[in-house]
Amino acid sequence: MLLPAKAEVARALRRYRAWERVMLASPHDRTVRVAFEDSGYTLCVLMGKRCAREAADAAERYLRTTLVSYLREQDGRPRSRRSARRAPPSERRSTAPRP
């Protein structure tokens, strides 16, 4: 998975938040709405999300964490330090002697 540079994400997030404030101040201005939606789309593309709010949240998490912890969080599976793999019960061998 390719991730953008943190400086680029920070710049896109600042732009999105700035347009969000302007949009809230004048919600009926078509030019403002287009610029706000454009900044949201850019953030979605950078963060690989479909919703601008999700993209903004992902960008904030990405900026405050390390790359490894962000990728683990996106994976959604907890990881332990030791990964022990066990065979299914049918393939395990018993250590007890057979009669």
PDB file of N, CA and C in Angstrom:
ATOM      1  N   MET A   1       0.844  -1.178   0.000  1.00  0.00           N
ATOM      2  CA  MET A   1       0.000   0.000   0.000  1.00  0.00           C
ATOM      3  C   MET A   1       0.887   1.238   0.000  1.00  0.00           C
ATOM      4  N   LEU A   2       0.638   2.106  -0.949  1.00  0.00           N
ATOM      5  CA  LEU A   2       1.382   3.354  -1.017  1.00  0.00           C
ATOM      6  C   LEU A   2       0.670   4.413  -0.197  1.00  0.00           C
ATOM      7  N   LEU A   3       1.449   5.158   0.561  1.00  0.00           N
ATOM      8  CA  LEU A   3       0.888   6.248   1.362  1.00  0.00           C
ATOM      9  C   LEU A   3       1.572   7.552   0.959  1.00  0.00           C
ATOM     10  N   PRO A   4       0.826   8.642   0.961  1.00  0.00           N
ATOM     11  CA  PRO A   4       1.405   9.929   0.586  1.00  0.00           C
ATOM     12  C   PRO A   4       2.336  10.461   1.676  1.00  0.00           C
ATOM     13  N   ALA A   5       3.136  11.414   1.295  1.00  0.00           N
ATOM     14  CA  ALA A   5       4.023  12.070   2.254  1.00  0.00           C
ATOM     15  C   ALA A   5       3.177  12.798   3.297  1.00  0.00           C
ATOM     16  N   LYS A   6       3.655  12.778   4.523  1.00  0.00           N
ATOM     17  CA  LYS A   6       2.893  13.414   5.603  1.00  0.00           C
ATOM     18  C   LYS A   6       2.716  14.910   5.362  1.00  0.00           C
ATOM     19  N   ALA A   7       3.698  15.547   4.744  1.00  0.00           N
ATOM     20  CA  ALA A   7       3.576  16.980   4.459  1.00  0.00           C
ATOM     21  C   ALA A   7       2.431  17.244   3.484  1.00  0.00           C
ATOM     22  N   GLU A   8       2.275  16.356   2.502  1.00  0.00           N
ATOM     23  CA  GLU A   8       1.186  16.507   1.532  1.00  0.00           C
ATOM     24  C   GLU A   8      -0.176  16.288   2.188  1.00  0.00           C
ATOM     25  N   VAL A   9      -0.256  15.307   3.071  1.00  0.00           N
ATOM     26  CA  VAL A   9      -1.503  15.039   3.786  1.00  0.00           C
ATOM     27  C   VAL A   9      -1.851  16.220   4.689  1.00  0.00           C
ATOM     28  N   ALA A  10      -0.854  16.752   5.384  1.00  0.00           N
ATOM     29  CA  ALA A  10      -1.091  17.899   6.268  1.00  0.00           C
ATOM     30  C   ALA A  10      -1.590  19.100   5.477  1.00  0.00           C
ATOM     31  N   ARG A  11      -1.008  19.334   4.313  1.00  0.00           N
ATOM     32  CA  ARG A  11      -1.431  20.458   3.472  1.00  0.00           C
ATOM     33  C   ARG A  11      -2.870  20.265   2.990  1.00  0.00           C
ATOM     34  N   ALA A  12      -3.200  19.065   2.541  1.00  0.00           N
ATOM     35  CA  ALA A  12      -4.560  18.789   2.060  1.00  0.00           C
ATOM     36  C   ALA A  12      -5.577  18.884   3.200  1.00  0.00           C
ATOM     37  N   LEU A  13      -5.195  18.422   4.377  1.00  0.00           N
ATOM     38  CA  LEU A  13      -6.098  18.495   5.531  1.00  0.00           C
ATOM     39  C   LEU A  13      -6.341  19.946   5.949  1.00  0.00           C
ATOM     40  N   ARG A  14      -5.286  20.762   5.959  1.00  0.00           N
ATOM     41  CA  ARG A  14      -5.448  22.188   6.279  1.00  0.00           C
ATOM     42  C   ARG A  14      -6.380  22.869   5.274  1.00  0.00           C
ATOM     43  N   ARG A  15      -6.200  22.544   4.000  1.00  0.00           N
ATOM     44  CA  ARG A  15      -7.051  23.130   2.956  1.00  0.00           C
ATOM     45  C   ARG A  15      -8.501  22.701   3.154  1.00  0.00           C
ATOM     46  N   TYR A  16      -8.715  21.433   3.431  1.00  0.00           N
ATOM     47  CA  TYR A  16     -10.072  20.922   3.651  1.00  0.00           C
ATOM     48  C   TYR A  16     -10.727  21.620   4.844  1.00  0.00           C
ATOM     49  N   ARG A  17     -10.004  21.722   5.957  1.00  0.00           N
ATOM     50  CA  ARG A  17     -10.562  22.364   7.162  1.00  0.00           C
ATOM     51  C   ARG A  17     -10.854  23.840   6.921  1.00  0.00           C
ATOM     52  N   ALA A  18      -9.982  24.514   6.175  1.00  0.00           N
ATOM     53  CA  ALA A  18     -10.202  25.937   5.883  1.00  0.00           C
ATOM     54  C   ALA A  18     -11.473  26.120   5.048  1.00  0.00           C
ATOM     55  N   TRP A  19     -11.641  25.312   3.999  1.00  0.00           N
ATOM     56  CA  TRP A  19     -12.843  25.402   3.177  1.00  0.00           C
ATOM     57  C   TRP A  19     -14.080  24.967   3.944  1.00  0.00           C
ATOM     58  N   GLU A  20     -13.905  24.048   4.881  1.00  0.00           N
ATOM     59  CA  GLU A  20     -15.036  23.627   5.713  1.00  0.00           C
ATOM     60  C   GLU A  20     -15.564  24.804   6.542  1.00  0.00           C
ATOM     61  N   ARG A  21     -14.644  25.573   7.115  1.00  0.00           N
ATOM     62  CA  ARG A  21     -15.059  26.750   7.895  1.00  0.00           C
ATOM     63  C   ARG A  21     -15.773  27.774   7.020  1.00  0.00           C
ATOM     64  N   VAL A  22     -15.229  28.012   5.820  1.00  0.00           N
ATOM     65  CA  VAL A  22     -15.855  28.970   4.904  1.00  0.00           C
ATOM     66  C   VAL A  22     -17.231  28.456   4.471  1.00  0.00           C
ATOM     67  N   MET A  23     -17.309  27.167   4.228  1.00  0.00           N
ATOM     68  CA  MET A  23     -18.572  26.550   3.808  1.00  0.00           C
ATOM     69  C   MET A  23     -19.640  26.697   4.903  1.00  0.00           C
ATOM     70  N   LEU A  24     -19.243  26.493   6.155  1.00  0.00           N
ATOM     71  CA  LEU A  24     -20.191  26.652   7.254  1.00  0.00           C
ATOM     72  C   LEU A  24     -20.641  28.100   7.414  1.00  0.00           C
ATOM     73  N   ALA A  25     -19.765  29.038   7.065  1.00  0.00           N
ATOM     74  CA  ALA A  25     -20.112  30.455   7.172  1.00  0.00           C
ATOM     75  C   ALA A  25     -21.053  30.897   6.051  1.00  0.00           C
ATOM     76  N   SER A  26     -20.888  30.327   4.866  1.00  0.00           N
ATOM     77  CA  SER A  26     -21.776  30.690   3.749  1.00  0.00           C
ATOM     78  C   SER A  26     -22.151  29.443   2.950  1.00  0.00           C
ATOM     79  N   PRO A  27     -23.108  28.687   3.483  1.00  0.00           N
ATOM     80  CA  PRO A  27     -23.467  27.403   2.867  1.00  0.00           C
ATOM     81  C   PRO A  27     -24.158  27.508   1.502  1.00  0.00           C
ATOM     82  N   HIS A  28     -24.687  28.665   1.139  1.00  0.00           N
ATOM     83  CA  HIS A  28     -25.413  28.796  -0.130  1.00  0.00           C
ATOM     84  C   HIS A  28     -24.529  29.302  -1.260  1.00  0.00           C
ATOM     85  N   ASP A  29     -23.287  29.623  -0.974  1.00  0.00           N
ATOM     86  CA  ASP A  29     -22.371  30.114  -2.007  1.00  0.00           C
ATOM     87  C   ASP A  29     -21.863  28.929  -2.836  1.00  0.00           C
ATOM     88  N   ARG A  30     -22.230  28.905  -4.099  1.00  0.00           N
ATOM     89  CA  ARG A  30     -21.886  27.780  -4.978  1.00  0.00           C
ATOM     90  C   ARG A  30     -20.374  27.644  -5.181  1.00  0.00           C
ATOM     91  N   THR A  31     -19.679  28.740  -5.307  1.00  0.00           N
ATOM     92  CA  THR A  31     -18.230  28.699  -5.501  1.00  0.00           C
ATOM     93  C   THR A  31     -17.528  28.094  -4.296  1.00  0.00           C
ATOM     94  N   VAL A  32     -17.976  28.465  -3.121  1.00  0.00           N
ATOM     95  CA  VAL A  32     -17.399  27.932  -1.886  1.00  0.00           C
ATOM     96  C   VAL A  32     -17.676  26.430  -1.791  1.00  0.00           C
ATOM     97  N   ARG A  33     -18.893  26.034  -2.129  1.00  0.00           N
ATOM     98  CA  ARG A  33     -19.255  24.614  -2.064  1.00  0.00           C
ATOM     99  C   ARG A  33     -18.388  23.778  -3.014  1.00  0.00           C
ATOM    100  N   VAL A  34     -18.168  24.279  -4.209  1.00  0.00           N
ATOM    101  CA  VAL A  34     -17.345  23.553  -5.188  1.00  0.00           C
ATOM    102  C   VAL A  34     -15.911  23.413  -4.670  1.00  0.00           C
ATOM    103  N   ALA A  35     -15.365  24.476  -4.132  1.00  0.00           N
ATOM    104  CA  ALA A  35     -13.994  24.417  -3.602  1.00  0.00           C
ATOM    105  C   ALA A  35     -13.905  23.464  -2.410  1.00  0.00           C
ATOM    106  N   PHE A  36     -14.918  23.480  -1.547  1.00  0.00           N
ATOM    107  CA  PHE A  36     -14.953  22.585  -0.398  1.00  0.00           C
ATOM    108  C   PHE A  36     -15.024  21.123  -0.855  1.00  0.00           C
ATOM    109  N   GLU A  37     -15.906  20.832  -1.796  1.00  0.00           N
ATOM    110  CA  GLU A  37     -16.029  19.470  -2.293  1.00  0.00           C
ATOM    111  C   GLU A  37     -14.768  19.017  -3.012  1.00  0.00           C
ATOM    112  N   ASP A  38     -14.115  19.923  -3.710  1.00  0.00           N
ATOM    113  CA  ASP A  38     -12.856  19.598  -4.384  1.00  0.00           C
ATOM    114  C   ASP A  38     -11.771  19.244  -3.371  1.00  0.00           C
ATOM    115  N   SER A  39     -11.696  20.010  -2.297  1.00  0.00           N
ATOM    116  CA  SER A  39     -10.685  19.723  -1.271  1.00  0.00           C
ATOM    117  C   SER A  39     -10.996  18.403  -0.568  1.00  0.00           C
ATOM    118  N   GLY A  40     -12.267  18.098  -0.383  1.00  0.00           N
ATOM    119  CA  GLY A  40     -12.659  16.822   0.203  1.00  0.00           C
ATOM    120  C   GLY A  40     -12.312  15.659  -0.705  1.00  0.00           C
ATOM    121  N   TYR A  41     -12.525  15.831  -2.000  1.00  0.00           N
ATOM    122  CA  TYR A  41     -12.189  14.788  -2.963  1.00  0.00           C
ATOM    123  C   TYR A  41     -10.690  14.511  -2.966  1.00  0.00           C
ATOM    124  N   THR A  42      -9.904  15.569  -2.933  1.00  0.00           N
ATOM    125  CA  THR A  42      -8.446  15.409  -2.897  1.00  0.00           C
ATOM    126  C   THR A  42      -8.029  14.620  -1.666  1.00  0.00           C
ATOM    127  N   LEU A  43      -8.602  14.930  -0.539  1.00  0.00           N
ATOM    128  CA  LEU A  43      -8.290  14.215   0.702  1.00  0.00           C
ATOM    129  C   LEU A  43      -8.717  12.750   0.601  1.00  0.00           C
ATOM    130  N   CYS A  44      -9.858  12.492  -0.012  1.00  0.00           N
ATOM    131  CA  CYS A  44     -10.319  11.108  -0.198  1.00  0.00           C
ATOM    132  C   CYS A  44      -9.333  10.307  -1.049  1.00  0.00           C
ATOM    133  N   VAL A  45      -8.860  10.911  -2.115  1.00  0.00           N
ATOM    134  CA  VAL A  45      -7.912  10.232  -2.990  1.00  0.00           C
ATOM    135  C   VAL A  45      -6.601   9.963  -2.248  1.00  0.00           C
ATOM    136  N   LEU A  46      -6.119  10.938  -1.517  1.00  0.00           N
ATOM    137  CA  LEU A  46      -4.867  10.763  -0.776  1.00  0.00           C
ATOM    138  C   LEU A  46      -4.958   9.657   0.270  1.00  0.00           C
ATOM    139  N   MET A  47      -6.086   9.591   0.964  1.00  0.00           N
ATOM    140  CA  MET A  47      -6.228   8.659   2.075  1.00  0.00           C
ATOM    141  C   MET A  47      -6.927   7.351   1.696  1.00  0.00           C
ATOM    142  N   GLY A  48      -7.406   7.251   0.475  1.00  0.00           N
ATOM    143  CA  GLY A  48      -8.050   6.023   0.037  1.00  0.00           C
ATOM    144  C   GLY A  48      -9.390   5.772   0.699  1.00  0.00           C
ATOM    145  N   LYS A  49     -10.134   6.824   0.944  1.00  0.00           N
ATOM    146  CA  LYS A  49     -11.456   6.718   1.573  1.00  0.00           C
ATOM    147  C   LYS A  49     -12.517   7.230   0.613  1.00  0.00           C
ATOM    148  N   ARG A  50     -13.773   6.817   0.832  1.00  0.00           N
ATOM    149  CA  ARG A  50     -14.867   7.238  -0.037  1.00  0.00           C
ATOM    150  C   ARG A  50     -15.600   8.466   0.480  1.00  0.00           C
ATOM    151  N   CYS A  51     -15.465   8.761   1.745  1.00  0.00           N
ATOM    152  CA  CYS A  51     -16.181   9.871   2.371  1.00  0.00           C
ATOM    153  C   CYS A  51     -15.155  10.896   2.873  1.00  0.00           C
ATOM    154  N   ALA A  52     -15.440  12.171   2.661  1.00  0.00           N
ATOM    155  CA  ALA A  52     -14.494  13.222   3.055  1.00  0.00           C
ATOM    156  C   ALA A  52     -14.288  13.253   4.572  1.00  0.00           C
ATOM    157  N   ARG A  53     -15.330  13.010   5.339  1.00  0.00           N
ATOM    158  CA  ARG A  53     -15.167  12.989   6.807  1.00  0.00           C
ATOM    159  C   ARG A  53     -14.268  11.838   7.240  1.00  0.00           C
ATOM    160  N   GLU A  54     -14.463  10.670   6.642  1.00  0.00           N
ATOM    161  CA  GLU A  54     -13.588   9.528   6.947  1.00  0.00           C
ATOM    162  C   GLU A  54     -12.154   9.834   6.537  1.00  0.00           C
ATOM    163  N   ALA A  55     -11.994  10.473   5.393  1.00  0.00           N
ATOM    164  CA  ALA A  55     -10.663  10.825   4.912  1.00  0.00           C
ATOM    165  C   ALA A  55      -9.979  11.817   5.856  1.00  0.00           C
ATOM    166  N   ALA A  56     -10.741  12.781   6.363  1.00  0.00           N
ATOM    167  CA  ALA A  56     -10.175  13.756   7.301  1.00  0.00           C
ATOM    168  C   ALA A  56      -9.766  13.068   8.604  1.00  0.00           C
ATOM    169  N   ASP A  57     -10.612  12.171   9.090  1.00  0.00           N
ATOM    170  CA  ASP A  57     -10.263  11.420  10.308  1.00  0.00           C
ATOM    171  C   ASP A  57      -9.031  10.552  10.081  1.00  0.00           C
ATOM    172  N   ALA A  58      -8.982   9.893   8.931  1.00  0.00           N
ATOM    173  CA  ALA A  58      -7.824   9.049   8.608  1.00  0.00           C
ATOM    174  C   ALA A  58      -6.557   9.890   8.483  1.00  0.00           C
ATOM    175  N   ALA A  59      -6.679  11.061   7.903  1.00  0.00           N
ATOM    176  CA  ALA A  59      -5.516  11.952   7.762  1.00  0.00           C
ATOM    177  C   ALA A  59      -5.008  12.406   9.127  1.00  0.00           C
ATOM    178  N   GLU A  60      -5.917  12.735  10.020  1.00  0.00           N
ATOM    179  CA  GLU A  60      -5.507  13.149  11.364  1.00  0.00           C
ATOM    180  C   GLU A  60      -4.807  12.007  12.098  1.00  0.00           C
ATOM    181  N   ARG A  61      -5.347  10.788  11.979  1.00  0.00           N
ATOM    182  CA  ARG A  61      -4.703   9.626  12.610  1.00  0.00           C
ATOM    183  C   ARG A  61      -3.334   9.372  11.994  1.00  0.00           C
ATOM    184  N   TYR A  62      -3.255   9.473  10.682  1.00  0.00           N
ATOM    185  CA  TYR A  62      -1.998   9.245   9.964  1.00  0.00           C
ATOM    186  C   TYR A  62      -0.924  10.241  10.393  1.00  0.00           C
ATOM    187  N   LEU A  63      -1.325  11.479  10.585  1.00  0.00           N
ATOM    188  CA  LEU A  63      -0.358  12.516  10.953  1.00  0.00           C
ATOM    189  C   LEU A  63       0.131  12.394  12.392  1.00  0.00           C
ATOM    190  N   ARG A  64      -0.668  11.807  13.279  1.00  0.00           N
ATOM    191  CA  ARG A  64      -0.235  11.726  14.674  1.00  0.00           C
ATOM    192  C   ARG A  64       0.363  10.374  15.056  1.00  0.00           C
ATOM    193  N   THR A  65       0.401   9.419  14.129  1.00  0.00           N
ATOM    194  CA  THR A  65       0.967   8.109  14.435  1.00  0.00           C
ATOM    195  C   THR A  65       2.155   7.814  13.537  1.00  0.00           C
ATOM    196  N   THR A  66       2.834   6.721  13.878  1.00  0.00           N
ATOM    197  CA  THR A  66       3.912   6.265  13.008  1.00  0.00           C
ATOM    198  C   THR A  66       3.317   5.492  11.841  1.00  0.00           C
ATOM    199  N   LEU A  67       4.082   5.308  10.818  1.00  0.00           N
ATOM    200  CA  LEU A  67       3.615   4.600   9.635  1.00  0.00           C
ATOM    201  C   LEU A  67       3.187   3.178   9.970  1.00  0.00           C
ATOM    202  N   VAL A  68       3.983   2.480  10.767  1.00  0.00           N
ATOM    203  CA  VAL A  68       3.684   1.085  11.112  1.00  0.00           C
ATOM    204  C   VAL A  68       2.383   0.982  11.899  1.00  0.00           C
ATOM    205  N   SER A  69       2.217   1.830  12.910  1.00  0.00           N
ATOM    206  CA  SER A  69       0.991   1.745  13.708  1.00  0.00           C
ATOM    207  C   SER A  69      -0.232   2.143  12.883  1.00  0.00           C
ATOM    208  N   TYR A  70      -0.086   3.093  11.961  1.00  0.00           N
ATOM    209  CA  TYR A  70      -1.212   3.466  11.097  1.00  0.00           C
ATOM    210  C   TYR A  70      -1.622   2.294  10.211  1.00  0.00           C
ATOM    211  N   LEU A  71      -0.646   1.614   9.624  1.00  0.00           N
ATOM    212  CA  LEU A  71      -0.960   0.477   8.755  1.00  0.00           C
ATOM    213  C   LEU A  71      -1.601  -0.658   9.540  1.00  0.00           C
ATOM    214  N   ARG A  72      -1.125  -0.898  10.743  1.00  0.00           N
ATOM    215  CA  ARG A  72      -1.747  -1.929  11.580  1.00  0.00           C
ATOM    216  C   ARG A  72      -3.187  -1.570  11.914  1.00  0.00           C
ATOM    217  N   GLU A  73      -3.422  -0.296  12.191  1.00  0.00           N
ATOM    218  CA  GLU A  73      -4.775   0.168  12.514  1.00  0.00           C
ATOM    219  C   GLU A  73      -5.695   0.001  11.306  1.00  0.00           C
ATOM    220  N   GLN A  74      -5.201   0.287  10.122  1.00  0.00           N
ATOM    221  CA  GLN A  74      -6.001   0.165   8.911  1.00  0.00           C
ATOM    222  C   GLN A  74      -6.296  -1.290   8.578  1.00  0.00           C
ATOM    223  N   ASP A  75      -5.371  -2.170   8.946  1.00  0.00           N
ATOM    224  CA  ASP A  75      -5.553  -3.594   8.698  1.00  0.00           C
ATOM    225  C   ASP A  75      -6.722  -4.132   9.507  1.00  0.00           C
ATOM    226  N   GLY A  76      -6.932  -3.578  10.699  1.00  0.00           N
ATOM    227  CA  GLY A  76      -8.065  -3.956  11.521  1.00  0.00           C
ATOM    228  C   GLY A  76      -7.872  -5.205  12.341  1.00  0.00           C
ATOM    229  N   ARG A  77      -6.726  -5.820  12.264  1.00  0.00           N
ATOM    230  CA  ARG A  77      -6.473  -7.026  13.042  1.00  0.00           C
ATOM    231  C   ARG A  77      -5.414  -6.739  14.086  1.00  0.00           C
ATOM    232  N   PRO A  78      -5.668  -7.106  15.324  1.00  0.00           N
ATOM    233  CA  PRO A  78      -4.642  -6.938  16.347  1.00  0.00           C
ATOM    234  C   PRO A  78      -3.481  -7.884  16.070  1.00  0.00           C
ATOM    235  N   ARG A  79      -2.302  -7.422  16.314  1.00  0.00           N
ATOM    236  CA  ARG A  79      -1.123  -8.248  16.082  1.00  0.00           C
ATOM    237  C   ARG A  79      -0.390  -8.467  17.389  1.00  0.00           C
ATOM    238  N   SER A  80       0.009  -9.668  17.583  1.00  0.00           N
ATOM    239  CA  SER A  80       0.791  -9.971  18.768  1.00  0.00           C
ATOM    240  C   SER A  80       2.263  -9.984  18.382  1.00  0.00           C
ATOM    241  N   ARG A  81       3.102  -9.961  19.384  1.00  0.00           N
ATOM    242  CA  ARG A  81       4.534  -9.976  19.108  1.00  0.00           C
ATOM    243  C   ARG A  81       4.979 -11.317  18.540  1.00  0.00           C
ATOM    244  N   ARG A  82       4.385 -12.380  19.033  1.00  0.00           N
ATOM    245  CA  ARG A  82       4.719 -13.707  18.535  1.00  0.00           C
ATOM    246  C   ARG A  82       3.510 -14.278  17.822  1.00  0.00           C
ATOM    247  N   SER A  83       3.754 -14.743  16.659  1.00  0.00           N
ATOM    248  CA  SER A  83       2.665 -15.315  15.885  1.00  0.00           C
ATOM    249  C   SER A  83       2.820 -16.830  15.888  1.00  0.00           C
ATOM    250  N   ALA A  84       2.012 -17.484  16.684  1.00  0.00           N
ATOM    251  CA  ALA A  84       2.066 -18.934  16.766  1.00  0.00           C
ATOM    252  C   ALA A  84       0.981 -19.515  15.877  1.00  0.00           C
ATOM    253  N   ARG A  85       1.384 -20.347  14.941  1.00  0.00           N
ATOM    254  CA  ARG A  85       0.419 -20.986  14.055  1.00  0.00           C
ATOM    255  C   ARG A  85       0.248 -22.421  14.495  1.00  0.00           C
ATOM    256  N   ARG A  86      -0.970 -22.808  14.605  1.00  0.00           N
ATOM    257  CA  ARG A  86      -1.274 -24.167  15.006  1.00  0.00           C
ATOM    258  C   ARG A  86      -2.057 -24.841  13.904  1.00  0.00           C
ATOM    259  N   ALA A  87      -1.832 -26.118  13.773  1.00  0.00           N
ATOM    260  CA  ALA A  87      -2.564 -26.898  12.787  1.00  0.00           C
ATOM    261  C   ALA A  87      -3.990 -27.102  13.276  1.00  0.00           C
ATOM    262  N   PRO A  88      -4.906 -27.340  12.348  1.00  0.00           N
ATOM    263  CA  PRO A  88      -6.272 -27.640  12.761  1.00  0.00           C
ATOM    264  C   PRO A  88      -6.303 -28.901  13.623  1.00  0.00           C
ATOM    265  N   PRO A  89      -7.320 -29.070  14.456  1.00  0.00           N
ATOM    266  CA  PRO A  89      -7.381 -30.218  15.361  1.00  0.00           C
ATOM    267  C   PRO A  89      -7.229 -31.556  14.651  1.00  0.00           C
ATOM    268  N   SER A  90      -7.724 -31.673  13.448  1.00  0.00           N
ATOM    269  CA  SER A  90      -7.646 -32.955  12.747  1.00  0.00           C
ATOM    270  C   SER A  90      -6.220 -33.307  12.335  1.00  0.00           C
ATOM    271  N   GLU A  91      -5.339 -32.319  12.218  1.00  0.00           N
ATOM    272  CA  GLU A  91      -3.978 -32.573  11.783  1.00  0.00           C
ATOM    273  C   GLU A  91      -2.979 -32.624  12.936  1.00  0.00           C
ATOM    274  N   ARG A  92      -3.403 -32.305  14.131  1.00  0.00           N
ATOM    275  CA  ARG A  92      -2.486 -32.341  15.272  1.00  0.00           C
ATOM    276  C   ARG A  92      -2.181 -33.775  15.630  1.00  0.00           C
ATOM    277  N   ARG A  93      -0.973 -34.013  16.023  1.00  0.00           N
ATOM    278  CA  ARG A  93      -0.564 -35.342  16.427  1.00  0.00           C
ATOM    279  C   ARG A  93      -0.523 -35.421  17.946  1.00  0.00           C
ATOM    280  N   SER A  94      -0.985 -36.467  18.439  1.00  0.00           N
ATOM    281  CA  SER A  94      -0.979 -36.688  19.882  1.00  0.00           C
ATOM    282  C   SER A  94       0.395 -37.213  20.284  1.00  0.00           C
ATOM    283  N   THR A  95       0.861 -36.787  21.446  1.00  0.00           N
ATOM    284  CA  THR A  95       2.149 -37.267  21.955  1.00  0.00           C
ATOM    285  C   THR A  95       1.975 -38.541  22.764  1.00  0.00           C
ATOM    286  N   ALA A  96       0.738 -38.922  23.029  1.00  0.00           N
ATOM    287  CA  ALA A  96       0.484 -40.154  23.802  1.00  0.00           C
ATOM    288  C   ALA A  96       0.686 -41.364  22.904  1.00  0.00           C
ATOM    289  N   PRO A  97       1.274 -42.432  23.434  1.00  0.00           N
ATOM    290  CA  PRO A  97       1.493 -43.641  22.621  1.00  0.00           C
ATOM    291  C   PRO A  97       0.174 -44.299  22.285  1.00  0.00           C
ATOM    292  N   ARG A  98       0.119 -44.906  21.124  1.00  0.00           N
ATOM    293  CA  ARG A  98      -1.083 -45.596  20.688  1.00  0.00           C
ATOM    294  C   ARG A  98      -1.113 -47.009  21.261  1.00  0.00           C
ATOM    295  N   PRO A  99      -2.289 -47.506  21.619  1.00  0.00           N
ATOM    296  CA  PRO A  99      -2.377 -48.867  22.189  1.00  0.00           C
ATOM    297  C   PRO A  99      -2.221 -49.951  21.148  1.00  0.00           C
TER     298      PRO A  99
END
